[in-house]
PDB file of C-alpha atoms in Angstrom:
ATOM      1  CA  UNK A   1      87.592  -4.345  12.111  1.00 50.00           C
ATOM      2  CA  UNK A   2      89.146  -0.934  12.716  1.00 51.00           C
ATOM      3  CA  UNK A   3      91.716  -0.674  15.468  1.00 58.00           C
ATOM      4  CA  UNK A   4      93.009   2.704  16.579  1.00 53.00           C
ATOM      5  CA  UNK A   5      96.793   2.554  17.042  1.00 53.00           C
ATOM      6  CA  UNK A   6      96.862   6.278  17.806  1.00 52.00           C
ATOM      7  CA  UNK A   7      96.243   7.570  21.324  1.00 58.00           C
ATOM      8  CA  UNK A   8      94.813  10.753  19.753  1.00 70.00           C
ATOM      9  CA  UNK A   9      91.032  10.248  19.643  1.00 70.00           C
ATOM     10  CA  UNK A  10      90.705  13.106  17.159  1.00 74.00           C
ATOM     11  CA  UNK A  11      92.469  10.897  14.588  1.00 76.00           C
ATOM     12  CA  UNK A  12      89.912   8.102  14.960  1.00 80.00           C
ATOM     13  CA  UNK A  13      87.756   7.791  11.823  1.00 88.00           C
ATOM     14  CA  UNK A  14      84.431   7.782  13.673  1.00 88.00           C
ATOM     15  CA  UNK A  15      82.395   6.799  10.623  1.00 89.00           C
ATOM     16  CA  UNK A  16      84.338   3.587  10.083  1.00 91.00           C
ATOM     17  CA  UNK A  17      84.270   2.837  13.790  1.00 91.00           C
ATOM     18  CA  UNK A  18      80.493   3.351  14.019  1.00 92.00           C
ATOM     19  CA  UNK A  19      79.878   1.111  11.007  1.00 92.00           C
ATOM     20  CA  UNK A  20      82.132  -1.604  12.436  1.00 94.00           C
ATOM     21  CA  UNK A  21      80.513  -1.456  15.872  1.00 93.00           C
ATOM     22  CA  UNK A  22      76.982  -1.418  14.408  1.00 91.00           C
ATOM     23  CA  UNK A  23      77.733  -4.455  12.235  1.00 93.00           C
ATOM     24  CA  UNK A  24      79.237  -6.382  15.156  1.00 94.00           C
ATOM     25  CA  UNK A  25      76.421  -5.361  17.507  1.00 92.00           C
ATOM     26  CA  UNK A  26      73.793  -6.456  14.979  1.00 89.00           C
ATOM     27  CA  UNK A  27      75.490  -9.840  14.505  1.00 91.00           C
ATOM     28  CA  UNK A  28      75.683 -10.298  18.282  1.00 92.00           C
ATOM     29  CA  UNK A  29      72.028  -9.343  18.597  1.00 90.00           C
ATOM     30  CA  UNK A  30      71.036 -11.920  15.957  1.00 89.00           C
ATOM     31  CA  UNK A  31      72.906 -14.564  17.989  1.00 90.00           C
ATOM     32  CA  UNK A  32      71.240 -13.418  21.231  1.00 91.00           C
ATOM     33  CA  UNK A  33      67.791 -13.641  19.631  1.00 91.00           C
ATOM     34  CA  UNK A  34      68.618 -17.059  18.215  1.00 90.00           C
ATOM     35  CA  UNK A  35      69.852 -18.268  21.621  1.00 91.00           C
ATOM     36  CA  UNK A  36      66.636 -16.951  23.200  1.00 90.00           C
ATOM     37  CA  UNK A  37      64.639 -19.020  20.706  1.00 92.00           C
ATOM     38  CA  UNK A  38      62.779 -15.995  19.339  1.00 91.00           C
ATOM     39  CA  UNK A  39      62.741 -17.163  15.726  1.00 90.00           C
ATOM     40  CA  UNK A  40      63.256 -13.571  14.544  1.00 92.00           C
ATOM     41  CA  UNK A  41      66.018 -11.598  12.910  1.00 89.00           C
ATOM     42  CA  UNK A  42      67.218  -8.380  14.545  1.00 88.00           C
ATOM     43  CA  UNK A  43      65.286  -6.410  11.910  1.00 92.00           C
ATOM     44  CA  UNK A  44      62.049  -8.244  12.641  1.00 94.00           C
ATOM     45  CA  UNK A  45      62.540  -7.894  16.395  1.00 95.00           C
ATOM     46  CA  UNK A  46      63.292  -4.186  15.984  1.00 94.00           C
ATOM     47  CA  UNK A  47      60.117  -3.781  13.934  1.00 96.00           C
ATOM     48  CA  UNK A  48      58.015  -5.425  16.654  1.00 97.00           C
ATOM     49  CA  UNK A  49      59.613  -3.227  19.311  1.00 96.00           C
ATOM     50  CA  UNK A  50      58.896  -0.081  17.267  1.00 96.00           C
ATOM     51  CA  UNK A  51      55.275  -1.088  16.671  1.00 97.00           C
ATOM     52  CA  UNK A  52      54.960  -1.742  20.401  1.00 97.00           C
ATOM     53  CA  UNK A  53      56.382   1.718  21.230  1.00 95.00           C
ATOM     54  CA  UNK A  54      54.417   3.503  18.489  1.00 94.00           C
ATOM     55  CA  UNK A  55      51.122   1.648  18.057  1.00 91.00           C
ATOM     56  CA  UNK A  56      48.821   2.607  15.222  1.00 92.00           C
ATOM     57  CA  UNK A  57      51.391   4.244  12.947  1.00 94.00           C
ATOM     58  CA  UNK A  58      50.983   4.211   9.219  1.00 95.00           C
ATOM     59  CA  UNK A  59      53.412   1.875   7.509  1.00 94.00           C
ATOM     60  CA  UNK A  60      55.193   4.804   5.829  1.00 93.00           C
ATOM     61  CA  UNK A  61      55.635   6.658   9.137  1.00 94.00           C
ATOM     62  CA  UNK A  62      56.944   3.494  10.789  1.00 96.00           C
ATOM     63  CA  UNK A  63      59.612   3.201   8.055  1.00 95.00           C
ATOM     64  CA  UNK A  64      60.601   6.823   8.656  1.00 92.00           C
ATOM     65  CA  UNK A  65      60.760   6.349  12.438  1.00 91.00           C
ATOM     66  CA  UNK A  66      62.865   3.222  12.009  1.00 93.00           C
ATOM     67  CA  UNK A  67      65.041   4.928   9.386  1.00 88.00           C
ATOM     68  CA  UNK A  68      64.632   2.048   6.926  1.00 92.00           C
ATOM     69  CA  UNK A  69      63.561   1.948   3.321  1.00 94.00           C
ATOM     70  CA  UNK A  70      59.830   1.257   2.922  1.00 93.00           C
ATOM     71  CA  UNK A  71      60.558  -1.913   0.920  1.00 94.00           C
ATOM     72  CA  UNK A  72      62.814  -3.217   3.703  1.00 94.00           C
ATOM     73  CA  UNK A  73      60.021  -2.643   6.208  1.00 96.00           C
ATOM     74  CA  UNK A  74      57.509  -4.403   3.938  1.00 96.00           C
ATOM     75  CA  UNK A  75      59.667  -7.543   4.077  1.00 96.00           C
ATOM     76  CA  UNK A  76      59.764  -7.448   7.864  1.00 97.00           C
ATOM     77  CA  UNK A  77      56.022  -6.787   8.077  1.00 97.00           C
ATOM     78  CA  UNK A  78      55.206  -9.588   5.621  1.00 97.00           C
ATOM     79  CA  UNK A  79      57.132 -12.109   7.741  1.00 97.00           C
ATOM     80  CA  UNK A  80      55.671 -10.800  11.014  1.00 97.00           C
ATOM     81  CA  UNK A  81      52.145 -10.861   9.599  1.00 97.00           C
ATOM     82  CA  UNK A  82      52.669 -14.455   8.395  1.00 97.00           C
ATOM     83  CA  UNK A  83      53.492 -15.343  12.033  1.00 96.00           C
ATOM     84  CA  UNK A  84      50.359 -13.512  13.239  1.00 97.00           C
ATOM     85  CA  UNK A  85      52.428 -10.993  15.214  1.00 98.00           C
ATOM     86  CA  UNK A  86      51.224  -7.813  13.486  1.00 97.00           C
ATOM     87  CA  UNK A  87      48.169  -6.766  11.520  1.00 97.00           C
ATOM     88  CA  UNK A  88      47.886  -4.174   8.778  1.00 95.00           C
ATOM     89  CA  UNK A  89      44.599  -2.334   8.761  1.00 94.00           C
ATOM     90  CA  UNK A  90      43.286   0.140   6.223  1.00 92.00           C
ATOM     91  CA  UNK A  91      43.577   3.729   7.452  1.00 89.00           C
ATOM     92  CA  UNK A  92      40.034   5.148   7.495  1.00 90.00           C
ATOM     93  CA  UNK A  93      41.487   8.565   6.589  1.00 88.00           C
ATOM     94  CA  UNK A  94      43.300   7.234   3.503  1.00 89.00           C
ATOM     95  CA  UNK A  95      42.286   3.837   2.170  1.00 89.00           C
ATOM     96  CA  UNK A  96      45.652   3.501   0.377  1.00 90.00           C
ATOM     97  CA  UNK A  97      47.550   3.636   3.676  1.00 90.00           C
ATOM     98  CA  UNK A  98      47.962   0.799   6.172  1.00 94.00           C
ATOM     99  CA  UNK A  99      48.087   1.158   9.936  1.00 96.00           C
ATOM    100  CA  UNK A 100      50.256  -1.311  11.830  1.00 97.00           C
ATOM    101  CA  UNK A 101      49.182  -2.945  15.099  1.00 97.00           C
ATOM    102  CA  UNK A 102      50.508  -5.778  17.227  1.00 97.00           C
ATOM    103  CA  UNK A 103      48.289  -8.826  17.516  1.00 97.00           C
ATOM    104  CA  UNK A 104      47.452 -10.425  20.870  1.00 97.00           C
ATOM    105  CA  UNK A 105      50.222 -12.966  20.214  1.00 97.00           C
ATOM    106  CA  UNK A 106      52.986 -10.306  20.052  1.00 97.00           C
ATOM    107  CA  UNK A 107      53.328  -8.717  23.538  1.00 97.00           C
ATOM    108  CA  UNK A 108      54.886 -11.773  25.247  1.00 96.00           C
ATOM    109  CA  UNK A 109      57.391 -11.982  22.384  1.00 96.00           C
ATOM    110  CA  UNK A 110      58.166  -8.260  22.654  1.00 96.00           C
ATOM    111  CA  UNK A 111      58.916  -8.811  26.355  1.00 96.00           C
ATOM    112  CA  UNK A 112      61.328 -11.619  25.428  1.00 96.00           C
ATOM    113  CA  UNK A 113      62.940  -9.428  22.723  1.00 95.00           C
ATOM    114  CA  UNK A 114      63.525  -6.606  25.183  1.00 95.00           C
ATOM    115  CA  UNK A 115      64.931  -9.000  27.798  1.00 95.00           C
ATOM    116  CA  UNK A 116      67.311 -10.657  25.302  1.00 94.00           C
ATOM    117  CA  UNK A 117      68.446  -7.206  24.180  1.00 92.00           C
ATOM    118  CA  UNK A 118      68.928  -6.084  27.775  1.00 93.00           C
ATOM    119  CA  UNK A 119      71.013  -9.164  28.607  1.00 93.00           C
ATOM    120  CA  UNK A 120      73.178  -8.679  25.529  1.00 92.00           C
ATOM    121  CA  UNK A 121      73.644  -4.972  26.310  1.00 91.00           C
ATOM    122  CA  UNK A 122      74.776  -5.865  29.855  1.00 92.00           C
ATOM    123  CA  UNK A 123      77.371  -8.266  28.420  1.00 92.00           C
ATOM    124  CA  UNK A 124      78.632  -5.834  25.794  1.00 92.00           C
ATOM    125  CA  UNK A 125      78.739  -2.777  28.054  1.00 92.00           C
ATOM    126  CA  UNK A 126      79.808  -4.651  31.197  1.00 90.00           C
ATOM    127  CA  UNK A 127      83.299  -3.149  31.243  1.00 93.00           C
ATOM    128  CA  UNK A 128      82.036   0.415  30.764  1.00 94.00           C
ATOM    129  CA  UNK A 129      81.132   2.460  33.837  1.00 95.00           C
ATOM    130  CA  UNK A 130      77.445   3.490  34.142  1.00 94.00           C
ATOM    131  CA  UNK A 131      78.311   7.200  33.824  1.00 96.00           C
ATOM    132  CA  UNK A 132      80.267   6.489  30.618  1.00 95.00           C
ATOM    133  CA  UNK A 133      77.339   4.438  29.301  1.00 93.00           C
ATOM    134  CA  UNK A 134      74.981   7.351  29.950  1.00 94.00           C
ATOM    135  CA  UNK A 135      77.324   9.766  28.170  1.00 96.00           C
ATOM    136  CA  UNK A 136      77.713   7.345  25.265  1.00 93.00           C
ATOM    137  CA  UNK A 137      73.948   6.941  24.853  1.00 93.00           C
ATOM    138  CA  UNK A 138      73.425  10.700  25.095  1.00 95.00           C
ATOM    139  CA  UNK A 139      76.041  11.263  22.389  1.00 94.00           C
ATOM    140  CA  UNK A 140      74.484   8.630  20.122  1.00 92.00           C
ATOM    141  CA  UNK A 141      71.057  10.213  20.564  1.00 92.00           C
ATOM    142  CA  UNK A 142      72.460  13.629  19.668  1.00 94.00           C
ATOM    143  CA  UNK A 143      74.237  12.221  16.623  1.00 91.00           C
ATOM    144  CA  UNK A 144      71.044  10.456  15.581  1.00 86.00           C
ATOM    145  CA  UNK A 145      69.057  13.684  15.894  1.00 88.00           C
ATOM    146  CA  UNK A 146      71.657  15.681  13.950  1.00 90.00           C
ATOM    147  CA  UNK A 147      71.902  13.092  11.190  1.00 86.00           C
ATOM    148  CA  UNK A 148      68.133  12.633  11.009  1.00 79.00           C
ATOM    149  CA  UNK A 149      67.828  16.389  10.538  1.00 73.00           C
ATOM    150  CA  UNK A 150      70.344  16.234   7.686  1.00 64.00           C
ATOM    151  CA  UNK A 151      68.377  13.403   6.045  1.00 56.00           C
ATOM    152  CA  UNK A 152      65.149  15.396   6.149  1.00 53.00           C
ATOM    153  CA  UNK A 153      66.853  18.428   4.589  1.00 54.00           C
ATOM    154  CA  UNK A 154      68.236  16.525   1.589  1.00 49.00           C
TER     155      UNK A 154
END
């Protein structure tokens, strides 16, 4: 893990720090989901949450929204479909494309996913003032938008 011995924040290698924090956050989230008895990985839970927020997306568009490789998403969807949590339906506008929907079994699990995530976030951000949390989230959203724009251009 990266530790910043310098008081000068401009010397902090933000890329390394973001990668370290993301890896640790993901591991903590996996543990929170396991403790909540969800039976899902963070990637599977994230997929369910995205399908809940964006119902009826084509599989390809869901991968883009989630910023994951299509083959990574297929693995998540295969496991979620095997648990009867999502369904893939043929897109009437393009029979080659699949539209993703939650099944009736999924919404209670999505509620549990969001609650486990909320509890974990409260623990992790507990020592950070609400105004700092808001600024942090705003900055992450801006970075995400800027980097997503760069991805689309390449």
